[in-house]
Amino acid sequence: MMRCPDFEKLIALEIEGDLGPRAGERLREHLRGCPSCREFVEGITASQSMLKQLRGEAVDDSTMVEVRRRVMERVGKGGPSWLYAWRWKYAYVLAAFGVLAGAVMLLRAPVEAPRRLVSTLLRPPPAPEVTSIEARAKPPAPRVPKRDIELPRIEFPRIEPARIDPPESPNQLVVKLLTDDPEIVIVWLIDQNGDRDGKAN
Amino acid sequence: MWKTNPVRELALVMTGETAAGERSSDAELARLLKLAKGGDASAFERIVIRHERPIFLTALRLLDRVEDAQDASQEVFLRLHKHLRRFDETRQFAPWLYRVTVNVCRDIARKRERDVPLGTELPASSTDPGAGLNRDDQRRIVREALKTLAAKERAAIVLRDLEGLPTKEVARILKSSEATVRSQVSSARLKIKRFAGRLQGER
């Protein structure tokens, strides 16, 4: 069951027409039997009319002029440019011109022209000529005459093969290492059982 | 040259009480917006002149200081100019402008709260509750009462009761639901009533 404080919230809405019809009907029924709430209606109606007196509040014109002056001063410094404003018109004109130029080219050119045009477009551009001062001033490379070059003859010493002695036992493996000096031969005797014995002669 | 009655201006520009007047006003505004978007500075100035008073008064009621309200109004119109190119002139202009005003005032109020704490000053001439109050005293009481409201309640009641905007539009401006706006408005009206009644010696 709603009490008077609950109805006060509804009264605060109803006085400005913000209450729905069903809630409004319930409120009116309550007001018929509640003098306290009727008094409350008078009080809030008076405070609302006091509030609305602010609507008629006069404002000094100089205040408005000052605000406007500051705004227009700032706006004048960086407003939208005519170029920006006309950007779409320029875009349409350029597009129309491009379409017209393309149509004229196609109508005037023979059948082979498109193929030549495409191949021209696909061909890589020629390398640019070097025209810098440094390139012009650079002297040409000297020409060297061709001639036969004789290589020096190198005499290699003759190396006699070293005498290989037969192994001392059938299980022995002999390895001879020849060096640059023919008088030095390294003989490596390896036993099949894993014993090693190196000699230098 | 300048209109001095904000109520008449509100009726023509904001509420639509005169349908024919509103239609011609909307058409004229759309034309001015289109010109201003194209870079016409005089068209933009005419838009500023049409809306400077209600925007300033709204800012004044939200901020309660003339200097802050001037700064807020200036900022609102500069933002308008900045976003003008993107604004669709077939859309409703006033709700958009009010939304910017509320946002700018909220930012200024937050900055102000950080710098200076607000206090509630009672009007000097309201000592005798039995005596009738003159219009200036009543306005002063109401301004003090508005200061006691929460920011959202204050914005809701200023837009609904002082600017005369319908609840649906207020909800759109404040990015709230209509039920929330009604609740805020109801609460604000009750608080103003109690504040005024305390000063006037009521129950």
GROMACS .gro file of C-alpha atoms in nm:
model
  404
    1MET     CA    1   0.000   0.000   0.000
    2MET     CA    2   0.140   0.342  -0.099
    3ARG     CA    3   0.186   0.607   0.168
    4CYS     CA    4   0.200   0.986   0.141
    5PRO     CA    5   0.581   1.004   0.089
    6ASP     CA    6   0.538   0.766  -0.208
    7PHE     CA    7   0.263   0.985  -0.348
    8GLU     CA    8   0.487   1.291  -0.314
    9LYS     CA    9   0.712   1.150  -0.588
   10LEU     CA   10   0.411   1.103  -0.811
   11ILE     CA   11   0.290   1.456  -0.733
   12ALA     CA   12   0.632   1.591  -0.836
   13LEU     CA   13   0.580   1.429  -1.179
   14GLU     CA   14   0.211   1.496  -1.222
   15ILE     CA   15   0.238   1.876  -1.181
   16GLU     CA   16   0.438   1.897  -1.506
   17GLY     CA   17   0.247   1.623  -1.690
   18ASP     CA   18   0.521   1.364  -1.660
   19LEU     CA   19   0.306   1.096  -1.497
   20GLY     CA   20   0.138   0.813  -1.690
   21PRO     CA   21  -0.246   0.790  -1.700
   22ARG     CA   22  -0.281   0.488  -1.468
   23ALA     CA   23  -0.051   0.629  -1.197
   24GLY     CA   24  -0.218   0.967  -1.242
   25GLU     CA   25  -0.561   0.817  -1.174
   26ARG     CA   26  -0.431   0.645  -0.861
   27LEU     CA   27  -0.285   0.976  -0.742
   28ARG     CA   28  -0.605   1.170  -0.801
   29GLU     CA   29  -0.798   0.909  -0.606
   30HIS     CA   30  -0.556   0.948  -0.314
   31LEU     CA   31  -0.573   1.330  -0.324
   32ARG     CA   32  -0.950   1.320  -0.292
   33GLY     CA   33  -0.910   1.176   0.058
   34CYS     CA   34  -0.578   1.330   0.178
   35PRO     CA   35  -0.568   1.701   0.272
   36SER     CA   36  -0.198   1.679   0.364
   37CYS     CA   37  -0.105   1.575   0.012
   38ARG     CA   38  -0.332   1.841  -0.135
   39GLU     CA   39  -0.136   2.094   0.070
   40PHE     CA   40   0.181   1.938  -0.063
   41VAL     CA   41   0.056   1.990  -0.420
   42GLU     CA   42   0.014   2.362  -0.349
   43GLY     CA   43   0.363   2.386  -0.203
   44ILE     CA   44   0.538   2.214  -0.492
   45THR     CA   45   0.336   2.411  -0.748
   46ALA     CA   46   0.463   2.730  -0.584
   47SER     CA   47   0.825   2.612  -0.587
   48GLN     CA   48   0.793   2.511  -0.956
   49SER     CA   49   0.664   2.854  -1.051
   50MET     CA   50   0.959   3.002  -0.855
   51LEU     CA   51   1.193   2.777  -1.054
   52LYS     CA   52   1.043   2.882  -1.386
   53GLN     CA   53   1.109   3.246  -1.308
   54LEU     CA   54   1.464   3.172  -1.412
   55ARG     CA   55   1.330   3.134  -1.765
   56GLY     CA   56   1.256   3.504  -1.785
   57GLU     CA   57   1.600   3.595  -1.657
   58ALA     CA   58   1.749   3.876  -1.860
   59VAL     CA   59   2.104   3.845  -1.985
   60ASP     CA   60   2.325   4.141  -2.055
   61ASP     CA   61   2.378   4.175  -2.432
   62SER     CA   62   2.744   4.259  -2.380
   63THR     CA   63   2.794   3.911  -2.232
   64MET     CA   64   2.661   3.751  -2.549
   65VAL     CA   65   2.858   3.985  -2.773
   66GLU     CA   66   3.179   3.895  -2.589
   67VAL     CA   67   3.119   3.522  -2.633
   68ARG     CA   68   3.040   3.567  -3.001
   69ARG     CA   69   3.348   3.784  -3.056
   70ARG     CA   70   3.576   3.524  -2.899
   71VAL     CA   71   3.422   3.244  -3.103
   72MET     CA   72   3.441   3.426  -3.437
   73GLU     CA   73   3.799   3.532  -3.365
   74ARG     CA   74   3.902   3.170  -3.310
   75VAL     CA   75   3.697   3.049  -3.604
   76GLY     CA   76   3.848   3.308  -3.835
   77LYS     CA   77   4.198   3.176  -3.764
   78GLY     CA   78   4.131   2.826  -3.876
   79GLY     CA   79   3.800   2.787  -4.049
   80PRO     CA   80   3.716   2.539  -4.325
   81SER     CA   81   3.892   2.645  -4.644
   82TRP     CA   82   3.713   2.699  -4.971
   83LEU     CA   83   3.937   2.432  -5.119
   84TYR     CA   84   3.800   2.178  -4.874
   85ALA     CA   85   3.447   2.293  -4.928
   86TRP     CA   86   3.476   2.251  -5.303
   87ARG     CA   87   3.670   1.921  -5.290
   88TRP     CA   88   3.387   1.706  -5.420
   89LYS     CA   89   3.321   1.934  -5.716
   90TYR     CA   90   3.687   1.912  -5.816
   91ALA     CA   91   3.680   1.534  -5.781
   92TYR     CA   92   3.375   1.504  -6.008
   93VAL     CA   93   3.530   1.735  -6.269
   94LEU     CA   94   3.856   1.539  -6.271
   95ALA     CA   95   3.674   1.207  -6.297
   96ALA     CA   96   3.461   1.335  -6.585
   97PHE     CA   97   3.771   1.465  -6.763
   98GLY     CA   98   3.944   1.129  -6.719
   99VAL     CA   99   3.649   0.941  -6.864
  100LEU     CA  100   3.627   1.181  -7.158
  101ALA     CA  101   3.999   1.159  -7.233
  102GLY     CA  102   3.988   0.779  -7.223
  103ALA     CA  103   3.689   0.772  -7.459
  104VAL     CA  104   3.860   1.007  -7.707
  105MET     CA  105   4.176   0.796  -7.709
  106LEU     CA  106   3.985   0.475  -7.771
  107LEU     CA  107   3.776   0.620  -8.051
  108ARG     CA  108   4.067   0.781  -8.237
  109ALA     CA  109   4.325   0.500  -8.206
  110PRO     CA  110   4.329   0.198  -8.453
  111VAL     CA  111   4.285  -0.167  -8.337
  112GLU     CA  112   4.659  -0.223  -8.288
  113ALA     CA  113   4.691   0.085  -8.074
  114PRO     CA  114   4.566  -0.076  -7.754
  115ARG     CA  115   4.818  -0.364  -7.790
  116ARG     CA  116   5.101  -0.119  -7.856
  117LEU     CA  117   4.977   0.088  -7.567
  118VAL     CA  118   4.974  -0.210  -7.331
  119SER     CA  119   5.320  -0.326  -7.442
  120THR     CA  120   5.445   0.029  -7.400
  121LEU     CA  121   5.303   0.040  -7.055
  122LEU     CA  122   5.447  -0.300  -6.962
  123ARG     CA  123   5.795  -0.230  -7.104
  124PRO     CA  124   6.035  -0.124  -6.833
  125PRO     CA  125   6.147   0.230  -6.863
  126PRO     CA  126   6.495   0.291  -7.012
  127ALA     CA  127   6.775   0.340  -6.764
  128PRO     CA  128   6.841   0.705  -6.707
  129GLU     CA  129   7.160   0.850  -6.858
  130VAL     CA  130   7.423   0.940  -6.611
  131THR     CA  131   7.481   1.303  -6.650
  132SER     CA  132   7.650   1.385  -6.325
  133ILE     CA  133   7.966   1.584  -6.327
  134GLU     CA  134   8.159   1.303  -6.162
  135ALA     CA  135   8.058   1.057  -6.433
  136ARG     CA  136   8.161   1.297  -6.710
  137ALA     CA  137   8.493   1.376  -6.549
  138LYS     CA  138   8.589   1.012  -6.487
  139PRO     CA  139   8.873   0.910  -6.722
  140PRO     CA  140   8.832   0.593  -6.929
  141ALA     CA  141   8.997   0.276  -6.801
  142PRO     CA  142   9.347   0.216  -6.954
  143ARG     CA  143   9.374  -0.057  -7.220
  144VAL     CA  144   9.633  -0.322  -7.141
  145PRO     CA  145   9.777  -0.501  -7.448
  146LYS     CA  146   9.737  -0.876  -7.451
  147ARG     CA  147  10.066  -1.074  -7.414
  148ASP     CA  148  10.180  -1.429  -7.329
  149ILE     CA  149  10.287  -1.482  -6.973
  150GLU     CA  150  10.558  -1.740  -6.908
  151LEU     CA  151  10.531  -1.924  -6.584
  152PRO     CA  152  10.861  -2.013  -6.400
  153ARG     CA  153  10.962  -2.376  -6.425
  154ILE     CA  154  10.979  -2.548  -6.088
  155GLU     CA  155  11.214  -2.841  -6.048
  156PHE     CA  156  11.076  -3.100  -5.811
  157PRO     CA  157  11.327  -3.333  -5.642
  158ARG     CA  158  11.304  -3.693  -5.746
  159ILE     CA  159  11.200  -3.914  -5.458
  160GLU     CA  160  11.300  -4.273  -5.468
  161PRO     CA  161  11.050  -4.509  -5.322
  162ALA     CA  162  11.158  -4.632  -4.983
  163ARG     CA  163  11.251  -4.999  -4.932
  164ILE     CA  164  10.974  -5.168  -4.747
  165ASP     CA  165  11.090  -5.446  -4.513
  166PRO     CA  166  10.862  -5.744  -4.483
  167PRO     CA  167  10.666  -5.753  -4.153
  168GLU     CA  168  10.829  -5.929  -3.864
  169SER     CA  169  10.517  -6.137  -3.797
  170PRO     CA  170  10.219  -6.226  -4.015
  171ASN     CA  171   9.989  -6.029  -3.779
  172GLN     CA  172  10.188  -5.712  -3.809
  173LEU     CA  173  10.092  -5.430  -4.038
  174VAL     CA  174  10.359  -5.194  -4.163
  175VAL     CA  175  10.277  -4.835  -4.249
  176LYS     CA  176  10.544  -4.615  -4.401
  177LEU     CA  177  10.504  -4.240  -4.404
  178LEU     CA  178  10.718  -4.055  -4.658
  179THR     CA  179  10.820  -3.697  -4.580
  180ASP     CA  180  10.962  -3.412  -4.791
  181ASP     CA  181  11.306  -3.513  -4.689
  182PRO     CA  182  11.376  -3.841  -4.870
  183GLU     CA  183  11.620  -3.943  -4.599
  184ILE     CA  184  11.342  -3.937  -4.338
  185VAL     CA  185  11.089  -4.216  -4.349
  186ILE     CA  186  10.847  -4.291  -4.067
  187VAL     CA  187  10.760  -4.656  -4.031
  188TRP     CA  188  10.453  -4.747  -3.831
  189LEU     CA  189  10.419  -5.103  -3.720
  190ILE     CA  190  10.071  -5.201  -3.609
  191ASP     CA  191  10.004  -5.535  -3.447
  192GLN     CA  192   9.667  -5.687  -3.524
  193ASN     CA  193   9.624  -5.737  -3.149
  194GLY     CA  194   9.623  -5.361  -3.100
  195ASP     CA  195   9.988  -5.292  -3.003
  196ARG     CA  196  10.146  -5.001  -3.180
  197ASP     CA  197  10.510  -4.927  -3.234
  198GLY     CA  198  10.630  -4.629  -3.427
  199LYS     CA  199  10.986  -4.589  -3.556
  200ALA     CA  200  11.155  -4.314  -3.744
  201ASN     CA  201  11.444  -4.394  -3.971
  202MET     CA  202   1.893   4.401  -3.313
  203TRP     CA  203   1.938   4.141  -3.041
  204LYS     CA  204   1.650   3.951  -2.895
  205THR     CA  205   1.621   4.012  -2.521
  206ASN     CA  206   1.344   3.767  -2.435
  207PRO     CA  207   1.480   3.414  -2.407
  208VAL     CA  208   1.134   3.265  -2.363
  209ARG     CA  209   1.026   3.370  -2.714
  210GLU     CA  210   1.348   3.240  -2.859
  211LEU     CA  211   1.299   2.909  -2.678
  212ALA     CA  212   0.948   2.875  -2.813
  213LEU     CA  213   1.061   2.932  -3.171
  214VAL     CA  214   1.379   2.730  -3.168
  215MET     CA  215   1.335   2.453  -2.916
  216THR     CA  216   0.978   2.356  -2.825
  217GLY     CA  217   0.774   2.387  -3.146
  218GLU     CA  218   0.469   2.549  -2.996
  219THR     CA  219   0.411   2.732  -3.324
  220ALA     CA  220   0.426   2.460  -3.590
  221ALA     CA  221   0.456   2.690  -3.891
  222GLY     CA  222   0.717   2.901  -3.715
  223GLU     CA  223   0.912   2.589  -3.623
  224ARG     CA  224   0.908   2.453  -3.978
  225SER     CA  225   1.040   2.777  -4.127
  226SER     CA  226   1.290   2.804  -3.844
  227ASP     CA  227   1.413   2.447  -3.908
  228ALA     CA  228   1.440   2.509  -4.281
  229GLU     CA  229   1.632   2.831  -4.223
  230LEU     CA  230   1.864   2.654  -3.978
  231ALA     CA  231   1.929   2.372  -4.226
  232ARG     CA  232   2.014   2.629  -4.491
  233LEU     CA  233   2.252   2.811  -4.256
  234LEU     CA  234   2.417   2.484  -4.157
  235LYS     CA  235   2.474   2.392  -4.519
  236LEU     CA  236   2.629   2.732  -4.590
  237ALA     CA  237   2.842   2.717  -4.278
  238LYS     CA  238   2.970   2.372  -4.376
  239GLY     CA  239   3.082   2.524  -4.704
  240GLY     CA  240   3.293   2.779  -4.517
  241ASP     CA  241   3.050   3.070  -4.495
  242ALA     CA  242   3.158   3.250  -4.177
  243SER     CA  243   2.858   3.482  -4.171
  244ALA     CA  244   2.621   3.182  -4.183
  245PHE     CA  245   2.806   3.030  -3.890
  246GLU     CA  246   2.780   3.356  -3.699
  247ARG     CA  247   2.404   3.362  -3.758
  248ILE     CA  248   2.382   3.010  -3.614
  249VAL     CA  249   2.573   3.130  -3.309
  250ILE     CA  250   2.341   3.428  -3.268
  251ARG     CA  251   2.033   3.202  -3.285
  252HIS     CA  252   2.155   2.974  -3.009
  253GLU     CA  253   2.390   3.177  -2.793
  254ARG     CA  254   2.130   3.287  -2.540
  255PRO     CA  255   1.969   2.949  -2.456
  256ILE     CA  256   2.312   2.784  -2.453
  257PHE     CA  257   2.453   3.053  -2.225
  258LEU     CA  258   2.154   3.038  -1.988
  259THR     CA  259   2.174   2.658  -1.973
  260ALA     CA  260   2.544   2.679  -1.895
  261LEU     CA  261   2.477   2.948  -1.634
  262ARG     CA  262   2.218   2.732  -1.457
  263LEU     CA  263   2.450   2.435  -1.461
  264LEU     CA  264   2.761   2.624  -1.352
  265ASP     CA  265   2.615   2.924  -1.167
  266ARG     CA  266   2.899   3.158  -1.265
  267VAL     CA  267   2.889   3.404  -1.554
  268GLU     CA  268   3.258   3.361  -1.640
  269ASP     CA  269   3.230   2.983  -1.645
  270ALA     CA  270   2.911   3.003  -1.848
  271GLN     CA  271   3.088   3.229  -2.102
  272ASP     CA  272   3.379   2.987  -2.127
  273ALA     CA  273   3.137   2.697  -2.166
  274SER     CA  274   2.936   2.875  -2.437
  275GLN     CA  275   3.254   2.960  -2.625
  276GLU     CA  276   3.370   2.600  -2.607
  277VAL     CA  277   3.032   2.472  -2.726
  278PHE     CA  278   3.038   2.686  -3.039
  279LEU     CA  279   3.401   2.607  -3.112
  280ARG     CA  280   3.318   2.237  -3.094
  281LEU     CA  281   3.023   2.301  -3.320
  282HIS     CA  282   3.252   2.463  -3.573
  283LYS     CA  283   3.502   2.180  -3.547
  284HIS     CA  284   3.244   1.906  -3.603
  285LEU     CA  285   3.025   2.099  -3.845
  286ARG     CA  286   3.145   1.912  -4.153
  287ARG     CA  287   3.035   1.581  -4.008
  288PHE     CA  288   2.698   1.706  -3.888
  289ASP     CA  289   2.401   1.594  -4.096
  290GLU     CA  290   2.181   1.902  -4.139
  291THR     CA  291   1.870   1.683  -4.167
  292ARG     CA  292   1.922   1.572  -3.805
  293GLN     CA  293   1.785   1.759  -3.506
  294PHE     CA  294   2.032   2.029  -3.420
  295ALA     CA  295   1.915   2.150  -3.078
  296PRO     CA  296   1.948   1.816  -2.892
  297TRP     CA  297   2.300   1.775  -3.030
  298LEU     CA  298   2.393   2.127  -2.918
  299TYR     CA  299   2.245   2.071  -2.573
  300ARG     CA  300   2.437   1.746  -2.535
  301VAL     CA  301   2.762   1.925  -2.610
  302THR     CA  302   2.664   2.198  -2.361
  303VAL     CA  303   2.597   1.948  -2.084
  304ASN     CA  304   2.927   1.767  -2.151
  305VAL     CA  305   3.129   2.089  -2.159
  306CYS     CA  306   2.966   2.213  -1.836
  307ARG     CA  307   3.036   1.880  -1.669
  308ASP     CA  308   3.403   1.906  -1.763
  309ILE     CA  309   3.427   2.264  -1.636
  310ALA     CA  310   3.246   2.174  -1.313
  311ARG     CA  311   3.483   1.883  -1.250
  312LYS     CA  312   3.782   2.105  -1.306
  313ARG     CA  313   3.632   2.368  -1.079
  314GLU     CA  314   3.564   2.115  -0.802
  315ARG     CA  315   3.930   2.023  -0.807
  316ASP     CA  316   4.029   2.388  -0.767
  317VAL     CA  317   3.763   2.550  -0.544
  318PRO     CA  318   3.512   2.374  -0.317
  319LEU     CA  319   3.156   2.501  -0.368
  320GLY     CA  320   2.962   2.628  -0.074
  321THR     CA  321   2.595   2.707  -0.040
  322GLU     CA  322   2.537   3.076   0.019
  323LEU     CA  323   2.203   3.182   0.154
  324PRO     CA  324   2.047   3.493   0.007
  325ALA     CA  325   2.079   3.797   0.233
  326SER     CA  326   1.717   3.906   0.231
  327SER     CA  327   1.540   3.581   0.321
  328THR     CA  328   1.544   3.618   0.703
  329ASP     CA  329   1.169   3.661   0.753
  330PRO     CA  330   0.980   3.350   0.640
  331GLY     CA  331   0.651   3.527   0.665
  332ALA     CA  332   0.746   3.809   0.432
  333GLY     CA  333   0.684   3.778   0.061
  334LEU     CA  334   0.991   3.741  -0.149
  335ASN     CA  335   1.053   3.960  -0.447
  336ARG     CA  336   1.139   3.814  -0.782
  337ASP     CA  337   1.514   3.858  -0.738
  338ASP     CA  338   1.509   3.682  -0.403
  339GLN     CA  339   1.307   3.397  -0.545
  340ARG     CA  340   1.553   3.355  -0.829
  341ARG     CA  341   1.840   3.362  -0.585
  342ILE     CA  342   1.673   3.092  -0.372
  343VAL     CA  343   1.617   2.875  -0.675
  344ARG     CA  344   1.977   2.919  -0.790
  345GLU     CA  345   2.099   2.814  -0.447
  346ALA     CA  346   1.860   2.520  -0.453
  347LEU     CA  347   1.998   2.413  -0.792
  348LYS     CA  348   2.349   2.413  -0.645
  349THR     CA  349   2.246   2.152  -0.389
  350LEU     CA  350   2.141   1.906  -0.660
  351ALA     CA  351   2.358   1.627  -0.797
  352ALA     CA  352   2.501   1.701  -1.143
  353LYS     CA  353   2.267   1.463  -1.327
  354GLU     CA  354   1.957   1.582  -1.141
  355ARG     CA  355   2.054   1.940  -1.209
  356ALA     CA  356   2.106   1.875  -1.581
  357ALA     CA  357   1.775   1.688  -1.603
  358ILE     CA  358   1.567   1.960  -1.435
  359VAL     CA  359   1.737   2.245  -1.623
  360LEU     CA  360   1.669   2.080  -1.958
  361ARG     CA  361   1.317   1.964  -1.867
  362ASP     CA  362   1.173   2.256  -1.665
  363LEU     CA  363   1.383   2.555  -1.773
  364GLU     CA  364   1.456   2.474  -2.138
  365GLY     CA  365   1.118   2.304  -2.177
  366LEU     CA  366   1.248   2.000  -2.362
  367PRO     CA  367   1.032   1.685  -2.358
  368THR     CA  368   1.144   1.394  -2.140
  369LYS     CA  369   1.231   1.181  -2.444
  370GLU     CA  370   1.468   1.447  -2.576
  371VAL     CA  371   1.624   1.504  -2.234
  372ALA     CA  372   1.688   1.128  -2.212
  373ARG     CA  373   1.859   1.134  -2.552
  374ILE     CA  374   2.073   1.435  -2.458
  375LEU     CA  375   2.179   1.283  -2.128
  376LYS     CA  376   2.215   0.936  -2.278
  377SER     CA  377   1.975   0.794  -2.021
  378SER     CA  378   1.642   0.619  -2.025
  379GLU     CA  379   1.316   0.812  -1.992
  380ALA     CA  380   1.242   0.638  -1.661
  381THR     CA  381   1.577   0.752  -1.523
  382VAL     CA  382   1.514   1.109  -1.636
  383ARG     CA  383   1.169   1.108  -1.475
  384SER     CA  384   1.315   0.980  -1.150
  385GLN     CA  385   1.589   1.246  -1.155
  386VAL     CA  386   1.344   1.524  -1.236
  387SER     CA  387   1.103   1.414  -0.964
  388SER     CA  388   1.383   1.399  -0.708
  389ALA     CA  389   1.512   1.741  -0.813
  390ARG     CA  390   1.169   1.906  -0.789
  391LEU     CA  391   1.117   1.762  -0.439
  392LYS     CA  392   1.459   1.886  -0.324
  393ILE     CA  393   1.394   2.236  -0.462
  394LYS     CA  394   1.057   2.241  -0.294
  395ARG     CA  395   1.208   2.138   0.044
  396PHE     CA  396   1.498   2.384   0.010
  397ALA     CA  397   1.267   2.673  -0.071
  398GLY     CA  398   1.028   2.568   0.202
  399ARG     CA  399   1.310   2.561   0.463
  400LEU     CA  400   1.408   2.915   0.374
  401GLN     CA  401   1.051   3.027   0.380
  402GLY     CA  402   0.973   2.858   0.713
  403GLU     CA  403   0.751   2.581   0.580
  404ARG     CA  404   0.723   2.228   0.719
   0.00000   0.00000   0.00000
